[in-house]
Amino acid sequence: MILQRLATSIRKQDWFTVVIETLIVVLGVFIGLQVNNWNEARRDRDQATALLERLERDFQEMRALAAGQNRRFYENTVKLDELLTRIEDEQDPVSDAEAGQLLNDAMFFALPQTTPISFQEMLSAGRLALLGDTDLSVELREYAETARTIEGGSNLIAADYVVIVRELTPYFTIVRAPDEISLQLVSDIDSLNVAELREAPKGRALITQLYVSHANMQTLTAGQIASIDEVLEAIGASGETP
């Protein structure tokens, strides 16, 4: 209708009406575009808010997991240090069963989870810019580099760990028992040949290498926790920014 009136006004050379009708058309187009931009901006903000909340939740869960692993690796080094000290002290009446229990309690080993699923999805989809926070984006990119370093380091340690345990096998005996929950056989170290280890520097060196492996994993997970804390701090600061 407006275009028809505009054409009629032009034919009649009613320039005042032409100007008014033209302004109405331009203003209508402008408002329509502006509303569309506002809707897109609001949708982006809602998506960014939801992504921030998910990132924060996933990083907090991963931090809890890393903290638990860090504690276990530390406890393993304590047990292995006690085991080595008692084996090296020939006056210590440690039994094969006691030594086996110390070694068995120190056998926990698990690779750390380095990247939350939400972060992986965001990187693969190229949605980092959606956050609209340069500092947070930089922090997340730096964490991605740290995660790759931790993953690579822990994989190398795990590969060495398997070899060490295999070479240490002749010095201990294991007991197998069915697990009623998983319905699988569970193997535990039953005893460790203390007398043979006291005569075998290689055996003690293998236990020392186990100690070093756990200490290195403790260091890696401590670094992971520190990096996660930096990410969580950046997420918190981003959430406070209006």
XYZ file of C-alpha atoms in Angstrom:
242
model
C 0.000 0.000 0.000
C 2.770 2.424 0.878
C 4.527 1.791 -2.432
C 1.285 2.405 -4.323
C 0.689 5.696 -2.522
C 4.316 6.643 -3.143
C 3.928 5.997 -6.896
C 0.692 8.016 -6.976
C 2.319 10.936 -5.136
C 5.237 10.935 -7.579
C 2.859 11.070 -10.545
C 1.023 13.979 -8.906
C 4.385 15.574 -8.023
C 3.297 15.739 -4.406
C 6.874 15.907 -3.158
C 6.023 16.435 0.513
C 4.034 13.225 0.543
C 6.829 11.478 -1.403
C 9.356 12.460 1.263
C 7.098 11.308 4.110
C 6.287 7.999 2.443
C 9.972 7.415 1.652
C 10.941 8.096 5.267
C 8.288 5.662 6.439
C 9.660 2.949 4.133
C 13.295 3.568 5.173
C 12.367 3.738 8.857
C 10.419 0.488 8.595
C 13.337 -1.287 6.962
C 15.754 0.121 9.553
C 13.581 -0.966 12.489
C 13.153 -4.427 10.983
C 16.915 -4.841 10.581
C 17.571 -3.481 14.061
C 15.072 -5.860 15.655
C 16.684 -8.744 13.792
C 20.123 -7.660 15.043
C 18.814 -7.379 18.600
C 17.345 -10.866 18.382
C 20.609 -12.303 17.052
C 22.604 -10.510 19.759
C 20.262 -11.813 22.464
C 20.510 -15.349 21.061
C 24.323 -15.101 21.054
C 24.308 -13.846 24.661
C 22.017 -16.690 25.733
C 24.234 -19.238 23.983
C 27.373 -17.714 25.508
C 25.816 -17.768 28.989
C 24.788 -21.416 28.622
C 28.246 -22.307 27.296
C 29.956 -20.520 30.189
C 27.814 -22.373 32.720
C 28.585 -25.716 31.093
C 32.303 -24.956 30.849
C 32.433 -23.956 34.512
C 30.597 -27.103 35.613
C 32.761 -29.401 33.473
C 36.039 -27.788 34.547
C 35.008 -28.010 38.205
C 34.254 -31.713 37.802
C 37.565 -32.265 36.035
C 39.390 -30.389 38.792
C 37.842 -32.656 41.421
C 38.976 -35.698 39.434
C 42.499 -34.308 39.006
C 42.712 -33.462 42.712
C 41.717 -37.030 43.619
C 44.316 -38.480 41.266
C 46.963 -36.087 42.555
C 46.276 -37.252 46.104
C 46.488 -40.921 45.101
C 49.788 -40.414 43.287
C 51.168 -38.689 46.396
C 49.976 -41.550 48.617
C 51.651 -44.011 46.231
C 55.001 -42.230 46.578
C 54.666 -42.374 50.381
C 53.983 -46.129 50.311
C 56.791 -46.838 47.853
C 59.205 -44.750 49.905
C 58.260 -46.768 52.990
C 58.658 -50.007 51.044
C 62.136 -49.085 49.795
C 63.218 -47.898 53.238
C 62.138 -51.148 54.884
C 63.701 -53.330 52.185
C 67.004 -51.455 52.316
C 67.098 -51.775 56.102
C 68.212 -55.383 56.565
C 67.395 -55.149 60.266
C 63.745 -54.427 59.474
C 61.696 -57.614 59.968
C 59.243 -56.717 57.203
C 57.504 -59.833 55.921
C 56.860 -60.724 52.305
C 53.130 -60.235 52.923
C 53.637 -56.754 54.424
C 55.906 -55.728 51.551
C 53.399 -57.106 49.060
C 50.607 -55.122 50.672
C 52.629 -51.896 50.477
C 53.362 -52.488 46.804
C 49.759 -53.483 46.050
C 48.437 -50.323 47.714
C 50.771 -48.233 45.541
C 49.745 -49.720 42.193
C 46.998 -47.213 41.388
C 47.655 -45.581 38.022
C 45.186 -43.682 35.866
C 45.629 -41.274 32.996
C 44.219 -37.810 33.746
C 41.218 -36.452 31.892
C 42.654 -33.335 30.327
C 39.838 -31.765 28.287
C 36.127 -31.483 29.186
C 33.669 -32.647 26.530
C 32.080 -29.189 26.351
C 35.495 -27.652 25.622
C 36.232 -30.263 22.942
C 32.893 -29.565 21.255
C 33.476 -25.824 21.394
C 36.928 -26.113 19.810
C 35.801 -28.531 17.084
C 32.824 -26.303 16.203
C 34.918 -23.124 16.207
C 32.648 -21.487 18.801
C 35.402 -19.895 20.886
C 34.591 -16.425 19.517
C 31.005 -16.823 20.730
C 32.188 -16.171 24.281
C 33.002 -12.580 23.338
C 35.736 -12.405 25.984
C 39.295 -12.038 24.708
C 40.933 -12.807 28.067
C 38.893 -15.980 28.534
C 39.560 -17.079 24.953
C 43.297 -16.636 25.482
C 43.130 -18.572 28.767
C 41.240 -21.426 27.124
C 43.727 -21.604 24.233
C 46.592 -21.711 26.719
C 44.853 -24.480 28.624
C 44.452 -26.465 25.399
C 48.242 -26.298 24.943
C 48.779 -27.327 28.572
C 46.344 -30.227 28.173
C 48.256 -31.537 25.159
C 51.506 -31.378 27.134
C 49.968 -33.208 30.100
C 48.422 -35.842 27.859
C 51.684 -36.454 26.031
C 53.706 -36.614 29.246
C 51.284 -38.937 31.023
C 51.174 -41.293 28.011
C 54.971 -41.588 28.080
C 54.955 -42.235 31.829
C 52.190 -44.843 31.418
C 54.175 -46.672 28.727
C 57.247 -46.796 30.993
C 55.059 -47.850 33.933
C 53.820 -50.939 32.085
C 57.410 -51.993 31.325
C 58.521 -51.455 34.936
C 55.667 -53.538 36.363
C 56.356 -56.313 33.844
C 60.040 -56.459 34.839
C 59.111 -56.377 38.526
C 56.697 -59.311 38.162
C 59.238 -62.073 39.042
C 59.658 -60.553 42.503
C 56.009 -60.808 43.593
C 53.141 -63.261 43.615
C 49.544 -62.377 42.918
C 46.206 -63.675 44.063
C 43.141 -63.706 41.837
C 39.605 -63.426 43.105
C 36.266 -62.864 41.347
C 34.669 -59.455 41.702
C 30.974 -59.958 42.462
C 30.109 -56.548 41.003
C 32.010 -56.625 37.720
C 32.011 -60.453 37.450
C 35.675 -60.266 36.441
C 38.836 -61.620 37.998
C 40.656 -59.084 40.135
C 44.402 -59.518 40.662
C 46.106 -58.266 43.806
C 49.723 -58.551 44.854
C 49.853 -61.176 47.597
C 53.516 -61.039 48.600
C 56.861 -59.549 47.638
C 60.116 -61.484 47.913
C 61.993 -59.250 50.360
C 65.067 -61.476 50.627
C 65.543 -61.572 46.868
C 65.047 -57.812 46.556
C 67.676 -57.190 49.223
C 70.088 -59.173 47.094
C 68.973 -57.684 43.778
C 69.814 -54.009 43.072
C 67.790 -54.240 39.860
C 64.621 -55.065 41.772
C 65.068 -52.111 44.103
C 65.829 -49.902 41.109
C 62.515 -50.947 39.544
C 60.623 -49.946 42.685
C 62.514 -46.635 42.617
C 61.379 -46.152 39.033
C 57.789 -46.799 40.136
C 58.261 -44.111 42.764
C 59.555 -41.677 40.130
C 56.626 -42.471 37.818
C 54.088 -41.670 40.514
C 56.005 -38.534 41.532
C 56.016 -37.346 37.914
C 52.277 -38.012 37.611
C 51.748 -36.065 40.818
C 53.645 -33.135 39.289
C 51.635 -33.311 36.055
C 48.281 -33.389 37.833
C 49.363 -30.532 40.106
C 50.125 -28.487 36.986
C 46.767 -29.456 35.527
C 44.969 -28.296 38.683
C 46.783 -24.949 38.562
C 45.796 -24.470 34.902
C 42.177 -25.399 35.619
C 42.087 -22.856 38.449
C 43.222 -20.154 36.025
C 40.462 -21.123 33.584
C 37.818 -21.113 36.330
C 39.013 -17.697 37.486
C 38.707 -16.370 33.921
C 35.227 -17.905 33.572
C 34.150 -16.265 36.829
C 35.490 -12.887 35.702
C 33.719 -13.250 32.351
C 30.442 -14.031 34.058
C 30.722 -10.872 36.173
C 31.346 -8.660 33.144
C 28.110 -6.866 32.098
